[in-house]
């Protein structure tokens, strides 16, 4: 007799695609442009700051629940200096185990069973699982390719709001498409949130990875939004220490209290000594942030040009460290089959967009390549793809 699934809420979420593709990368000796982590570590002086914190006995025992004061102040200074957003480090900041925990705690803390959560599709894989854990219902609004960019249809967003909608889960700069929402798009989303009295949870982990003429604007800066927005970011992508898992949420006291009420029973606290190091990292001189951006822009162009040369239609991202490519010019149509076969065919791993969609057919011809890798690794991947 077939047993029912042990956990019905999570039955649809098998192993993440990243585990499957990373295993394929190892077994085939492929260049892995699947999972988005840098293959070089962040600044030495920040690594040294973590070592110093451990040696000095700072953070080796449970740090304070909301995070160490040095990091909370560094986060509020960062939000004020860059965006003009003022937060109280005591009541309006929460340090988390990466952005991942901040997202989970925000959804668990703010979504009641039966509430609807609108998310931009394709969506980061943890969103769907966390909405399900909270007992909510996800309502995807699809970003569609138009003029070389994946675009949010504001009418579709408006139509997705119902009386049961609790919050909009935003992500800008957007993984996997590389879209950076514009001032006009954000203003329209903000106006809708105010009109329908919705909360917004916004994942801004790529806030410093924005290229060319694009600019990152936190939606919390728009009229009426500060009191209804939880802004989430983390150190992983900005400082190339994805293993440290230092993240944070900022927002009005009632919202942060709700997030904290869930967070305290997830990890309670995390990353003690790393919190001190990231407090220093947030105060690195501007040359660090521009240097990171310039380096990644050059890598974006290397990979995007290489993929175009190999015959893909390429979406050159405005932000993040992912390039999306359309496989149809290669005579292919199924990105899942394509990504499963690619390691065996030419020794490169990419991720199919379709796994980030409820409407899989919408994402079927698209695949995602990460460019946060050394230039010689990207060159080797391009060489293999051209010879495919
Ligand atoms: C990487 C990533 C995260 C996870 O951040 P951590 O700080 O490593 O937990 C969250 N959201 C998006 C969109 C990401 O790409």
PDB file of C-alpha atoms and ligand atoms in Angstrom, residues 36 97-103 124 126-127 171 173-176 203-206 232-237 241-243 245-247 320-322 368, ligand 1:
ATOM      1  CA  UNK A  36      25.824  31.214  -7.627  1.00  0.00           C
ATOM      2  CA  UNK A  97      21.465  33.391   9.483  1.00  0.00           C
ATOM      3  CA  UNK A  98      21.802  34.778   5.976  1.00  0.00           C
ATOM      4  CA  UNK A  99      19.017  36.291   3.924  1.00  0.00           C
ATOM      5  CA  UNK A 100      17.570  32.785   3.725  1.00  0.00           C
ATOM      6  CA  UNK A 101      16.590  32.807   7.383  1.00  0.00           C
ATOM      7  CA  UNK A 102      15.344  36.392   7.181  1.00  0.00           C
ATOM      8  CA  UNK A 103      13.010  35.371   4.330  1.00  0.00           C
ATOM      9  CA  UNK A 124      14.262  32.175  -5.828  1.00  0.00           C
ATOM     10  CA  UNK A 126      13.293  29.129  -1.042  1.00  0.00           C
ATOM     11  CA  UNK A 127      10.312  31.499  -1.464  1.00  0.00           C
ATOM     12  CA  UNK A 171      13.326  40.610  -5.287  1.00  0.00           C
ATOM     13  CA  UNK A 173      18.009  43.014  -8.385  1.00  0.00           C
ATOM     14  CA  UNK A 174      16.240  39.837  -9.479  1.00  0.00           C
ATOM     15  CA  UNK A 175      17.626  36.313  -9.477  1.00  0.00           C
ATOM     16  CA  UNK A 176      17.590  34.579 -11.995  1.00  0.00           C
ATOM     17  CA  UNK A 203      14.969  40.578  -0.952  1.00  0.00           C
ATOM     18  CA  UNK A 204      17.799  42.945  -1.889  1.00  0.00           C
ATOM     19  CA  UNK A 205      20.845  40.666  -1.511  1.00  0.00           C
ATOM     20  CA  UNK A 206      22.226  41.890  -4.866  1.00  0.00           C
ATOM     21  CA  UNK A 232      16.250  41.944   3.611  1.00  0.00           C
ATOM     22  CA  UNK A 233      19.895  41.805   2.616  1.00  0.00           C
ATOM     23  CA  UNK A 234      23.019  39.864   3.477  1.00  0.00           C
ATOM     24  CA  UNK A 235      26.796  39.826   3.391  1.00  0.00           C
ATOM     25  CA  UNK A 236      27.168  36.719   1.236  1.00  0.00           C
ATOM     26  CA  UNK A 237      26.926  38.263  -2.220  1.00  0.00           C
ATOM     27  CA  UNK A 241      31.667  35.153   1.929  1.00  0.00           C
ATOM     28  CA  UNK A 242      28.574  33.095   1.156  1.00  0.00           C
ATOM     29  CA  UNK A 243      29.499  30.479   3.765  1.00  0.00           C
ATOM     30  CA  UNK A 245      25.591  33.290   6.515  1.00  0.00           C
ATOM     31  CA  UNK A 246      25.234  36.782   7.931  1.00  0.00           C
ATOM     32  CA  UNK A 247      21.995  38.461   6.871  1.00  0.00           C
ATOM     33  CA  UNK A 320      23.062  40.086  -9.949  1.00  0.00           C
ATOM     34  CA  UNK A 321      25.687  37.652 -11.156  1.00  0.00           C
ATOM     35  CA  UNK A 322      23.602  35.583 -13.526  1.00  0.00           C
ATOM     36  CA  UNK A 368      20.883  30.536 -16.185  1.00  0.00           C
TER      37      UNK A 368
HETATM   38  C1  LIG B   1      21.764  33.920  -2.568  1.00  0.00           C
HETATM   39  C2  LIG B   1      20.399  34.437  -2.382  1.00  0.00           C
HETATM   40  C3  LIG B   1      19.812  34.449  -1.111  1.00  0.00           C
HETATM   41  C4  LIG B   1      20.458  33.799   0.087  1.00  0.00           C
HETATM   42  O1  LIG B   1      21.272  34.629   0.790  1.00  0.00           O
HETATM   43  P1  LIG B   1      22.080  34.072   2.063  1.00  0.00           P
HETATM   44  O2  LIG B   1      22.533  35.296   2.730  1.00  0.00           O
HETATM   45  O3  LIG B   1      23.179  33.219   1.523  1.00  0.00           O
HETATM   46  O4  LIG B   1      21.133  33.255   2.876  1.00  0.00           O
HETATM   47  C5  LIG B   1      18.563  35.022  -0.978  1.00  0.00           C
HETATM   48  N1  LIG B   1      17.914  35.543  -2.038  1.00  0.00           N
HETATM   49  C6  LIG B   1      18.437  35.524  -3.268  1.00  0.00           C
HETATM   50  C7  LIG B   1      17.662  36.104  -4.404  1.00  0.00           C
HETATM   51  C8  LIG B   1      19.686  34.951  -3.489  1.00  0.00           C
HETATM   52  O5  LIG B   1      20.180  34.889  -4.730  1.00  0.00           O
END
